[in-house]
């Protein structure tokens, strides 16, 4: 089985994240850029398939600036076999529709049996790109799985919905997204880090992929920082804090 | 006035989902709201009058058995049919697990673009502008669509109010039975429907973290929530530890809430948790550790043990009520 895993490099959620005051785009220089945790979990799903069946081939696909090659190397050090990096200056600020068109074109070249992605990135939070990719490729989307079983030419699992869960399945090829309730990712080991350097990474441009720009696009019209919160009063409980809090809530008409 | 389509989700019992109110209210502020739905059997009279009461001037229903057995794509087909028939100015869907996937496929299918997780919508010179709350409310960002249809997902609980009631015209079409979709093999609805308010829309939220220590102890959070008529939230650590279901998670990868009052119990206030609650009007925190970052955003912080402070609080509130 050939598995493609979509990887996105994002600013670490543990740092303060900012927008570029000029463009309103993500400020990539503000803090550390890392592989989004949810993508590591997606990769872990693929690696667990490979643990059981060594013939499994895992290709990671990332679209992003130069620095995104680090995210690909990290994935290779965790155990993926090869990488594809879509690198093109014209993609800076690309919206979801354009991103999906580009990823879908790259995926046609990869020819995977299953495409695994995170359900939602921590920077965009749109949760739409994998579904768009599925639409481009004419594939079923088995989204938001918290439990996943990939074998026998089929994917099945538990989908976390708004009102309980669904048991869902699809015959491969398919696009799958996982939630953060799937297993935490493994750490790269020493051997993984060494061999990652020798694994192939294919860097491609928009022209290489032959993708047309979609006619419609989302554009940013305004952006402004909101004032940060300031800390209020803080008291040490001397045995009366519960009563004082009740007074505070009543005085401020919060109850 | 321009037509605005809204994707209405149905529960597995065929009831109109709670997201319909906000979507129709947002649609009415922009143009003429039409509800679009994929359904295994034609909508009941009750559902039709309910959608009318919520402001739908028209209902476009696509009927076919696959609406109950195939994931998402029947709704995409319904919306694409309605887009072709009604030439809307925009399509609105909830930023729910189903809504976002359906909206995403639709945007590609009809050559539109997508604005994700809007918290409010307005028209400006004939264009629809969406406002987004980015990085846990640290930024307000506005966006619009150029060169095609606007497909917009709306954060659940963000839109208040109701559209004026209407008497909807109903158009019925049949689903084609084709299209690539995953199969729904079984529906495992959440066992208990609680009488507490819905987390995203609640005026007061009481959340508990790892500091509660166990599922048994987490009852304390529920007791305070019930004393205040509040919804129950949690940190990811509390969800991971199995104290509460995932649907209660507040934060970066959980629900974003902006209630009048947010009470954090035994939560350290990691930046990823704050990303989901720091836009609350008033924040109260109770934590043993005075250095916890939750106190940086709290209007009223108590350095103390939740197991002594909270029972006293519940007692004091009860005494005032009497
Ligand atoms: C990509 C990513 C996404 C994430 N998304 C989320 C998210 O959506 N939501 C979220 O919450 N977290 C999220 N996290 C996790 C986050 O980083 C923290 O690990 C988590 O919020 C910690 O939860 P906590 O505060 O309950 O636990 P802890 O940090 O362990 O804090 C427990 C607190 O309880 C206090 N305490 C203990 N006993 C008592 C007592 N008896 N009385 C009073 N106080 C007591 C302690 O002093 C401590 O401050 C995410 C992390 C990552 C990397």
Coordinates of C-alpha atoms and ligand atoms in Angstrom, one line a residue:
Chain A
X1 CA 0.0 0.0 0.0
X2 CA 1.2 3.5 -0.8
X3 CA 0.2 6.2 1.7
X4 CA 0.5 9.9 1.2
X5 CA 0.5 12.0 4.3
X6 CA -0.1 15.8 4.1
X7 CA 2.2 17.8 6.3
X8 CA 1.9 21.5 7.1
X9 CA 4.5 23.6 8.9
X10 CA 2.9 25.9 11.4
X11 CA 4.0 28.3 14.1
X12 CA 4.3 26.5 17.4
X13 CA 1.1 27.0 19.3
X14 CA 3.2 27.3 22.5
X15 CA 4.6 30.6 21.2
X16 CA 2.8 33.9 20.7
X17 CA 1.6 33.8 17.1
X18 CA 1.4 37.0 15.1
X19 CA 0.2 38.3 11.7
X20 CA 2.5 40.4 9.5
X21 CA 1.3 44.0 10.0
X22 CA 1.7 44.7 6.2
X23 CA 0.1 41.7 4.6
X24 CA -2.0 40.2 7.4
X25 CA -0.5 36.9 6.6
X26 CA 1.1 34.6 9.1
X27 CA 4.3 35.9 10.5
X28 CA 6.6 33.0 10.0
X29 CA 9.6 34.7 11.7
X30 CA 7.9 35.3 15.0
X31 CA 8.6 32.0 16.7
X32 CA 9.5 28.4 15.9
X33 CA 7.9 26.7 13.0
X34 CA 7.1 23.0 13.5
X35 CA 5.2 20.2 12.0
X36 CA 1.6 20.7 13.1
X37 CA 0.9 18.1 15.8
X38 CA -2.1 16.8 14.0
X39 CA 0.0 16.0 11.0
X40 CA 2.4 14.0 13.1
X41 CA -0.6 12.0 14.3
X42 CA -1.6 11.5 10.7
X43 CA 1.9 10.2 9.9
X44 CA 1.7 8.0 13.0
X45 CA -1.4 6.3 11.5
X46 CA 0.7 5.6 8.4
X47 CA 3.7 4.4 10.3
X48 CA 1.6 1.9 12.3
X49 CA 0.4 0.4 9.0
X50 CA 4.1 0.2 7.9
X51 CA 5.0 -1.4 11.3
X52 CA 2.7 -4.3 10.4
X53 CA 3.5 -4.5 6.7
X54 CA 7.0 -3.5 5.7
X55 CA 6.0 -3.2 2.0
X56 CA 4.0 -0.1 2.8
X57 CA 5.4 3.0 1.2
X58 CA 4.9 6.4 2.9
X59 CA 5.3 9.7 0.9
X60 CA 4.9 13.0 2.8
X61 CA 3.7 16.0 0.8
X62 CA 4.2 19.6 2.0
X63 CA 3.5 22.9 0.3
X64 CA 5.4 25.8 1.8
X65 CA 8.4 28.0 1.7
X66 CA 12.0 26.8 1.8
X67 CA 11.8 26.2 5.5
X68 CA 9.1 23.6 5.0
X69 CA 11.8 21.2 3.9
X70 CA 12.7 20.9 7.6
X71 CA 9.2 19.6 8.3
X72 CA 9.6 17.0 5.5
X73 CA 13.0 15.9 7.0
X74 CA 11.4 15.5 10.4
X75 CA 8.7 13.3 8.9
X76 CA 11.4 11.3 7.1
X77 CA 13.3 10.9 10.4
X78 CA 10.2 9.5 12.0
X79 CA 10.0 6.8 9.3
X80 CA 8.4 8.1 6.1
X81 CA 10.2 6.9 2.9
X82 CA 10.2 10.0 0.7
X83 CA 9.0 13.5 0.4
X84 CA 7.5 15.9 -2.1
X85 CA 7.9 19.6 -1.5
X86 CA 5.8 22.1 -3.5
X87 CA 8.0 25.2 -3.4
X88 CA 6.9 28.3 -5.3
X89 CA 7.0 31.9 -4.3
X90 CA 3.8 32.5 -6.1
X91 CA 2.1 30.4 -3.5
X92 CA 2.7 32.8 -0.6
X93 CA -0.7 33.7 0.8
X94 CA -2.5 31.0 -1.2
X95 CA -6.1 30.5 0.1
X96 CA -7.6 27.0 0.8
X97 CA -9.0 26.6 -2.7
X98 CA -5.6 27.2 -4.4
X99 CA -3.7 25.2 -1.8
X100 CA -6.0 22.2 -2.5
X101 CA -5.7 22.5 -6.2
X102 CA -1.9 22.4 -5.9
X103 CA -1.9 19.5 -3.4
X104 CA -4.3 17.6 -5.6
X105 CA -2.1 18.0 -8.7
X106 CA 0.9 16.8 -6.7
X107 CA -1.1 13.9 -5.4
X108 CA -2.0 12.8 -8.9
X109 CA 1.8 12.4 -9.5
X110 CA 2.2 10.4 -6.3
X111 CA -0.6 8.0 -7.0
X112 CA -1.2 6.9 -3.4
X113 CA -3.9 4.3 -2.4
X114 CA -4.8 6.5 0.6
X115 CA -4.1 10.1 1.5
X116 CA -4.0 10.8 5.3
X117 CA -4.2 14.3 6.7
X118 CA -5.1 16.1 10.0
X119 CA -8.7 17.2 10.4
X120 CA -7.7 20.8 11.1
X121 CA -4.5 22.8 11.2
X122 CA -3.7 24.9 14.3
X123 CA -3.0 28.1 12.3
X124 CA -5.9 28.2 9.9
X125 CA -8.5 26.1 11.7
X126 CA -10.6 25.9 8.6
X127 CA -10.6 22.1 8.3
X128 CA -11.4 22.3 4.6
X129 CA -8.3 21.5 2.5
X130 CA -8.5 17.7 2.7
X131 CA -12.2 17.7 1.6
X132 CA -11.2 20.0 -1.3
X133 CA -8.4 17.6 -2.3
X134 CA -10.9 14.7 -2.2
X135 CA -13.3 16.7 -4.5
X136 CA -10.5 17.4 -7.0
X137 CA -9.5 13.8 -7.1
X138 CA -13.1 12.5 -7.1
X139 CA -12.4 10.4 -4.0
X140 CA -14.5 9.7 -0.9
X141 CA -13.5 11.7 2.2
X142 CA -13.5 9.7 5.4
X143 CA -13.1 12.7 7.8
X144 CA -12.5 13.3 11.5
X145 CA -11.7 9.8 12.5
X146 CA -10.7 9.3 16.1
X147 CA -10.3 5.5 15.6
X148 CA -8.9 4.3 12.3
X149 CA -8.4 0.9 10.7
X150 CA -6.5 0.7 7.4
X151 CA -6.2 -2.7 5.7
X152 CA -7.5 -5.0 3.0
X153 CA -8.1 -2.2 0.5
X154 CA -10.4 -0.4 2.9
X155 CA -10.5 2.3 5.5
X156 CA -13.0 2.3 8.4
X157 CA -13.2 4.0 11.7
X158 CA -15.1 6.1 14.2
X159 CA -16.0 9.6 13.1
X160 CA -16.4 12.1 15.9
X161 CA -19.5 14.1 15.0
X162 CA -21.4 16.8 16.8
X163 CA -23.9 14.4 18.4
X164 CA -22.0 11.3 19.0
X165 CA -20.0 9.1 16.7
X166 CA -20.5 7.4 13.4
X167 CA -19.0 4.2 12.1
X168 CA -17.8 5.0 8.6
X169 CA -15.9 3.3 5.8
X170 CA -14.7 3.6 2.2
X171 CA -13.0 1.4 -0.3
X172 CA -9.6 2.8 -1.3
X173 CA -8.5 5.0 -2.8
X174 CA -9.8 7.6 -0.4
X175 CA -8.8 10.7 1.6
X176 CA -8.8 10.3 5.4
X177 CA -8.5 12.8 8.1
X178 CA -7.7 12.1 11.8
X179 CA -8.5 13.9 15.0
X180 CA -6.2 14.5 18.0
X181 CA -7.8 11.5 19.7
X182 CA -5.7 9.2 17.5
X183 CA -2.3 8.1 18.9
X184 CA 0.4 10.5 19.7
X185 CA 3.3 10.4 17.3
X186 CA 6.5 8.6 18.0
X187 CA 9.8 10.4 18.3
X188 CA 12.5 10.0 15.6
X189 CA 15.2 7.7 16.8
X190 CA 18.9 8.1 16.1
X191 CA 18.9 5.7 13.1
X192 CA 15.9 7.5 11.7
X193 CA 17.6 10.9 11.9
X194 CA 20.7 9.5 10.1
X195 CA 18.8 7.7 7.3
X196 CA 16.5 10.7 6.8
X197 CA 19.4 12.6 5.2
X198 CA 19.6 10.0 2.4
X199 CA 15.9 9.7 1.7
X200 CA 14.7 11.4 -1.5
X201 CA 12.8 14.7 -1.5
X202 CA 11.4 15.8 -4.8
X203 CA 11.0 19.6 -5.0
X204 CA 8.4 20.8 -7.6
X205 CA 7.0 24.1 -8.7
X206 CA 3.5 25.2 -9.7
X207 CA 4.7 25.1 -13.4
X208 CA 6.0 21.5 -12.9
X209 CA 2.6 20.5 -11.7
X210 CA 0.7 22.3 -14.4
X211 CA -2.0 23.7 -12.2
X212 CA -4.2 26.5 -13.3
X213 CA -5.0 29.3 -10.8
X214 CA -8.6 28.9 -9.6
X215 CA -10.7 31.9 -10.8
X216 CA -12.2 32.6 -7.4
X217 CA -10.1 33.4 -4.4
X218 CA -10.4 34.5 -0.8
X219 CA -8.8 37.9 -0.1
X220 CA -7.9 39.6 3.1
X221 CA -9.4 43.1 3.4
X222 CA -8.5 44.1 6.9
X223 CA -6.7 42.9 10.0
X224 CA -6.0 44.3 13.4
X225 CA -4.6 43.1 16.7
X226 CA -7.0 43.1 19.7
X227 CA -5.8 44.5 23.0
X228 CA -4.4 41.8 25.2
X229 CA -6.2 41.0 28.4
X230 CA -4.9 42.4 31.7
X231 CA -4.8 40.4 34.9
X232 CA -7.3 41.5 37.5
X233 CA -7.2 40.9 41.2
X234 CA -5.7 37.7 42.7
X235 CA -6.3 36.6 46.2
X236 CA -4.9 33.9 48.3
X237 CA -7.5 31.7 49.9
X238 CA -7.6 32.3 53.7
X239 CA -10.7 30.1 54.1
X240 CA -13.2 32.7 52.9
X241 CA -12.3 32.8 49.1
X242 CA -15.4 30.9 48.1
X243 CA -17.7 33.4 49.9
X244 CA -15.8 36.3 48.5
X245 CA -16.1 34.9 45.0
X246 CA -19.9 34.5 45.5
X247 CA -20.0 38.2 46.5
X248 CA -18.0 39.2 43.4
X249 CA -20.3 37.2 41.1
X250 CA -23.4 38.7 42.6
X251 CA -22.1 42.3 42.7
X252 CA -21.1 42.0 39.0
X253 CA -24.5 40.5 38.1
X254 CA -22.8 37.4 36.8
X255 CA -25.2 35.0 38.5
Chain B
X1 CA -32.4 41.1 -2.8
X2 CA -29.8 38.5 -3.5
X3 CA -30.4 34.9 -2.5
X4 CA -28.3 33.4 0.3
X5 CA -28.2 29.6 0.7
X6 CA -27.8 28.0 4.1
X7 CA -26.9 24.4 4.6
X8 CA -29.3 22.9 7.1
X9 CA -28.0 19.8 8.8
X10 CA -30.4 17.2 10.1
X11 CA -29.9 14.9 13.1
X12 CA -30.2 11.2 12.5
X13 CA -33.7 11.5 13.8
X14 CA -34.5 13.9 11.0
X15 CA -34.6 16.9 13.3
X16 CA -33.3 20.3 12.2
X17 CA -29.9 20.8 13.9
X18 CA -29.3 23.7 16.3
X19 CA -26.9 25.5 13.8
X20 CA -29.9 26.4 11.5
X21 CA -31.0 29.4 13.6
X22 CA -27.6 31.3 13.4
X23 CA -27.1 30.5 9.8
X24 CA -30.6 31.7 8.8
X25 CA -30.1 34.8 11.0
X26 CA -26.8 35.6 9.2
X27 CA -28.3 34.9 5.8
X28 CA -31.3 37.3 6.5
X29 CA -28.8 40.1 7.4
X30 CA -27.3 39.7 3.9
X31 CA -30.3 38.9 1.6
X32 CA -33.1 36.4 1.2
X33 CA -32.4 33.1 3.1
X34 CA -33.1 29.8 1.5
X35 CA -32.6 26.6 3.4
X36 CA -31.0 23.7 1.5
X37 CA -31.1 20.1 2.9
X38 CA -30.4 16.6 1.8
X39 CA -32.8 14.2 3.4
X40 CA -33.8 10.5 3.1
X41 CA -37.5 11.3 3.2
X42 CA -39.2 14.6 2.4
X43 CA -39.2 17.0 5.4
X44 CA -42.0 16.8 7.8
X45 CA -44.6 19.6 8.2
X46 CA -43.0 20.3 11.6
X47 CA -39.5 20.7 10.1
X48 CA -40.8 23.0 7.3
X49 CA -42.7 25.2 9.8
X50 CA -39.6 25.2 12.1
X51 CA -37.4 26.4 9.2
X52 CA -40.0 29.0 8.4
X53 CA -40.0 30.2 12.0
X54 CA -36.2 30.5 11.8
X55 CA -36.5 32.7 8.7
X56 CA -36.3 30.5 5.6
X57 CA -38.2 32.1 2.8
X58 CA -37.5 29.0 0.7
X59 CA -36.6 25.4 1.2
X60 CA -34.7 23.4 -1.4
X61 CA -34.8 19.7 -0.4
X62 CA -32.9 17.0 -2.3
X63 CA -34.4 13.6 -1.4
X64 CA -32.8 10.2 -1.7
X65 CA -32.0 7.2 0.5
X66 CA -28.3 8.0 0.3
X67 CA -28.8 11.1 2.5
X68 CA -28.8 8.6 5.4
X69 CA -26.1 6.2 4.3
X70 CA -23.5 8.3 2.5
X71 CA -21.3 10.8 4.3
X72 CA -21.5 14.5 3.2
X73 CA -21.7 14.2 -0.6
X74 CA -25.5 14.1 -0.8
X75 CA -25.5 17.6 0.8
X76 CA -22.9 18.7 -1.6
X77 CA -25.1 17.6 -4.5
X78 CA -28.1 19.3 -2.9
X79 CA -26.2 22.6 -2.6
X80 CA -24.7 22.4 -6.1
X81 CA -28.2 21.9 -7.5
X82 CA -29.5 24.8 -5.5
X83 CA -26.6 27.0 -6.7
X84 CA -27.4 26.1 -10.3
X85 CA -31.1 26.7 -9.8
X86 CA -31.0 29.9 -7.7
X87 CA -27.7 31.7 -8.5
X88 CA -27.1 32.8 -4.9
X89 CA -24.7 35.4 -3.8
X90 CA -23.3 33.2 -1.1
X91 CA -23.6 29.8 0.6
X92 CA -23.4 29.6 4.4
X93 CA -22.7 26.4 6.4
X94 CA -21.9 25.8 10.0
X95 CA -18.2 25.3 10.9
X96 CA -19.2 21.8 12.1
X97 CA -17.6 18.5 11.4
X98 CA -20.1 17.9 8.6
X99 CA -20.7 21.5 7.5
X100 CA -17.0 22.3 6.8
X101 CA -16.4 19.2 4.7
X102 CA -19.6 19.8 2.7
X103 CA -18.7 23.5 2.2
X104 CA -15.2 22.6 1.1
X105 CA -16.3 20.1 -1.6
X106 CA -18.9 22.5 -2.8
X107 CA -16.5 25.4 -3.2
X108 CA -14.3 23.3 -5.5
X109 CA -17.3 21.8 -7.4
X110 CA -18.9 25.2 -8.2
X111 CA -15.6 27.1 -8.7
X112 CA -16.1 29.3 -5.7
X113 CA -13.8 30.2 -2.8
X114 CA -14.1 29.6 0.8
X115 CA -14.0 31.8 3.9
X116 CA -13.6 29.7 7.0
X117 CA -14.8 30.1 10.6
X118 CA -16.5 33.5 10.2
X119 CA -17.7 35.1 13.5
X120 CA -19.8 37.8 11.7
X121 CA -20.9 38.8 8.2
X122 CA -21.8 42.1 6.6
X123 CA -22.3 43.5 3.2
X124 CA -20.0 46.3 2.0
X125 CA -20.6 47.9 -1.4
X126 CA -22.5 44.8 -2.6
X127 CA -19.7 42.5 -1.4
X128 CA -20.0 40.1 1.5
X129 CA -17.3 40.6 4.1
X130 CA -16.6 38.0 6.8
X131 CA -14.9 38.7 10.1
X132 CA -12.7 36.1 11.7
X133 CA -11.3 35.8 15.1
X134 CA -7.7 34.6 14.7
X135 CA -5.2 33.0 17.1
X136 CA -7.6 32.7 20.0
X137 CA -9.1 36.2 19.5
X138 CA -5.7 38.0 19.3
X139 CA -6.6 39.4 15.9
X140 CA -9.7 40.4 14.0
X141 CA -9.3 39.7 10.3
X142 CA -11.7 40.5 7.5
X143 CA -11.9 38.7 4.2
X144 CA -14.0 38.5 1.1
X145 CA -14.3 36.4 -2.1
X146 CA -13.3 37.7 -5.5
X147 CA -14.0 36.1 -8.9
X148 CA -16.6 33.5 -7.9
X149 CA -19.2 32.3 -5.4
X150 CA -18.6 32.9 -1.7
X151 CA -18.9 29.8 0.4
X152 CA -18.6 30.6 4.1
X153 CA -18.4 28.5 7.2
X154 CA -19.6 30.1 10.4
X155 CA -18.4 29.5 13.9
X156 CA -21.1 27.8 15.8
X157 CA -22.6 30.0 18.5
X158 CA -21.1 33.2 17.1
X159 CA -24.3 34.6 15.5
X160 CA -27.0 35.8 17.9
X161 CA -30.6 36.6 17.3
X162 CA -33.2 35.4 14.9
X163 CA -34.3 36.1 11.3
X164 CA -37.9 37.3 10.9
X165 CA -40.2 34.4 10.4
X166 CA -41.3 33.5 6.9
X167 CA -43.6 31.0 5.1
X168 CA -41.2 29.0 2.9
X169 CA -41.9 27.8 -0.6
X170 CA -40.7 24.2 -0.9
X171 CA -38.8 22.9 -3.9
X172 CA -38.2 19.2 -4.0
X173 CA -35.6 17.4 -6.2
X174 CA -34.3 13.9 -6.2
X175 CA -30.7 12.9 -5.4
X176 CA -28.9 11.2 -8.2
X177 CA -27.6 8.3 -6.2
X178 CA -24.1 8.8 -7.6
X179 CA -20.9 10.6 -6.4
X180 CA -17.9 9.6 -4.3
X181 CA -18.8 9.4 -0.6
X182 CA -17.8 7.4 2.4
X183 CA -20.4 5.0 3.8
X184 CA -22.2 5.5 7.1
X185 CA -22.2 2.0 8.6
X186 CA -23.6 2.8 12.0
X187 CA -24.8 5.8 14.0
X188 CA -23.7 5.8 17.6
X189 CA -25.5 8.8 19.1
X190 CA -24.2 10.3 22.3
X191 CA -26.0 8.4 25.1
X192 CA -27.0 11.3 27.3
X193 CA -28.5 14.5 26.2
X194 CA -27.9 16.8 29.0
X195 CA -30.2 19.5 30.3
X196 CA -27.3 21.9 30.5
X197 CA -26.9 24.7 28.0
X198 CA -24.9 24.1 24.8
X199 CA -21.2 24.9 25.4
X200 CA -20.8 27.2 22.4
X201 CA -23.8 29.3 23.1
X202 CA -23.8 29.3 27.0
X203 CA -23.7 32.6 28.9
X204 CA -21.6 30.9 31.6
X205 CA -19.1 28.1 31.3
X206 CA -17.4 26.2 34.1
X207 CA -14.4 24.3 33.0
X208 CA -12.2 21.7 34.8
X209 CA -8.7 20.6 34.2
X210 CA -6.2 18.0 35.2
X211 CA -6.3 19.5 38.7
X212 CA -9.6 17.8 39.4
X213 CA -7.6 14.6 39.6
X214 CA -10.3 12.0 38.6
X215 CA -13.5 11.4 36.8
X216 CA -15.2 11.1 40.2
X217 CA -13.9 14.4 41.4
X218 CA -14.8 16.1 38.1
X219 CA -18.4 16.0 39.5
X220 CA -17.5 19.1 41.4
X221 CA -17.2 21.0 38.1
X222 CA -20.7 19.8 37.1
X223 CA -22.1 20.8 40.5
X224 CA -20.9 24.3 40.2
X225 CA -22.1 24.4 36.5
X226 CA -25.6 23.4 37.7
X227 CA -25.6 25.9 40.5
X228 CA -24.9 28.6 37.9
X229 CA -27.0 27.2 35.0
X230 CA -23.7 26.9 33.1
X231 CA -22.3 24.6 30.4
X232 CA -19.4 22.3 31.3
X233 CA -16.0 22.7 29.6
X234 CA -12.6 21.1 30.1
X235 CA -8.9 21.3 29.2
X236 CA -7.4 18.8 26.8
X237 CA -5.6 17.2 29.7
X238 CA -8.9 16.5 31.4
X239 CA -10.3 15.1 28.2
X240 CA -7.2 13.0 27.6
X241 CA -7.5 11.6 31.2
X242 CA -11.1 10.6 30.4
X243 CA -12.8 12.9 33.0
X244 CA -15.1 14.2 30.3
X245 CA -16.0 13.6 26.6
X246 CA -14.0 15.3 23.9
X247 CA -16.9 17.5 23.0
X248 CA -16.3 19.5 26.2
X249 CA -12.7 20.5 25.2
X250 CA -12.1 24.2 25.1
X251 CA -9.1 25.6 23.3
X252 CA -6.9 25.6 20.3
X253 CA -8.1 22.2 19.0
X254 CA -11.4 22.3 20.8
X255 CA -14.3 24.6 21.1
X256 CA -13.9 28.4 21.2
X257 CA -16.2 30.1 23.6
X258 CA -16.9 33.8 24.4
X259 CA -19.3 33.6 27.4
X260 CA -20.2 36.4 29.8
X261 CA -18.5 34.4 32.6
X262 CA -15.8 31.6 32.3
X263 CA -14.7 29.8 35.4
X264 CA -11.5 27.7 35.2
X265 CA -11.0 25.1 37.9
X266 CA -7.7 23.3 38.2
X267 CA -6.6 24.5 34.8
X268 CA -3.0 25.9 34.4
X269 CA -3.9 28.1 31.5
X270 CA -1.6 26.9 28.8
X271 CA -1.6 29.1 25.7
X272 CA -3.6 26.5 23.8
X273 CA -6.3 26.5 26.4
X274 CA -6.4 30.3 26.6
X275 CA -6.9 30.4 22.8
X276 CA -10.4 29.0 23.3
X277 CA -11.6 31.2 26.2
X278 CA -9.7 34.4 26.5
X279 CA -12.4 36.4 24.7
X280 CA -14.8 35.7 27.6
X281 CA -16.2 38.8 29.2
X282 CA -15.2 37.9 32.7
X283 CA -12.7 35.2 33.7
X284 CA -12.5 33.6 37.1
X285 CA -9.7 31.1 37.9
X286 CA -9.1 28.9 40.9
X287 CA -5.7 27.2 41.0
X288 CA -3.4 26.0 43.8
X289 CA -0.4 27.4 42.0
X290 CA -0.2 31.2 42.2
X291 CA 2.3 31.2 39.2
X292 CA -0.2 29.5 36.8
X293 CA -0.5 31.5 33.6
X294 CA -4.3 31.3 33.9
X295 CA -4.1 34.2 36.4
X296 CA -2.6 36.4 33.6
X297 CA -6.0 36.5 32.0
X298 CA -8.3 36.2 35.0
X299 CA -10.3 39.1 36.3
X300 CA -10.7 37.4 39.6
X301 CA -8.1 34.8 40.6
X302 CA -8.1 32.6 43.7
X303 CA -4.9 30.9 44.7
X304 CA -6.5 27.9 46.5
X305 CA -7.7 24.4 46.5
X306 CA -10.7 23.8 44.3
X307 CA -11.9 21.1 46.7
X308 CA -12.4 23.7 49.5
X309 CA -13.1 26.9 47.5
X310 CA -15.8 25.5 45.2
X311 CA -18.0 23.8 47.8
X312 CA -17.9 27.0 49.8
X313 CA -18.8 29.0 46.7
X314 CA -21.8 26.7 45.9
X315 CA -22.9 26.9 49.5
X316 CA -22.7 30.7 49.5
X317 CA -24.6 31.0 46.2
X318 CA -27.3 28.7 47.6
X319 CA -27.5 30.8 50.8
X320 CA -28.0 34.1 48.7
X321 CA -30.7 32.4 46.7
X322 CA -32.6 31.5 49.7
Ligands
LIG1 C1 -1.3 21.3 19.2 C2 -1.8 21.4 20.6 C3 -3.2 21.7 20.8 C4 -3.7 21.8 22.1 N1 -5.0 22.1 22.2 C5 -5.5 22.3 23.5 C6 -6.9 22.6 23.7 O1 -7.7 22.7 22.7 N2 -7.3 22.8 25.0 C7 -6.5 22.6 26.0 O2 -7.0 22.8 27.2 N3 -5.2 22.3 25.9 C8 -4.7 22.1 24.6 N4 -3.4 21.7 24.5 C9 -2.7 21.2 25.7 C10 -2.1 22.3 26.6 O3 -0.8 22.6 26.1 C11 -2.0 21.8 28.0 O4 -1.3 20.7 28.1 C12 -3.4 21.6 28.7 O5 -4.3 22.7 28.5 C13 -3.2 21.4 30.2 O6 -4.4 21.1 30.8 P1 -4.6 21.4 32.4 O7 -4.5 22.9 32.6 O8 -5.9 20.8 32.8 O9 -3.4 20.6 33.0 P2 -2.1 21.1 33.8 O10 -1.3 22.0 32.9 O11 -1.5 19.8 34.3 O12 -2.7 21.9 35.0 C14 -3.4 21.4 36.1 C15 -3.5 22.6 37.0 O13 -4.3 22.2 38.1 C16 -3.8 22.8 39.3 N5 -4.3 22.0 40.4 C17 -4.0 20.7 40.8 N6 -4.7 20.4 41.9 C18 -5.4 21.4 42.2 C19 -6.4 21.6 43.3 N7 -6.7 20.7 44.1 N8 -7.0 22.8 43.3 C20 -6.6 23.8 42.5 N9 -5.8 23.7 41.4 C21 -5.2 22.5 41.3 C22 -2.3 22.8 39.1 O14 -1.7 23.8 39.9 C23 -2.2 23.0 37.6 O15 -2.0 24.4 37.3 C24 -2.9 21.6 23.2 C25 -1.5 21.3 23.0 C26 -1.0 21.2 21.8 C27 0.5 20.9 21.6

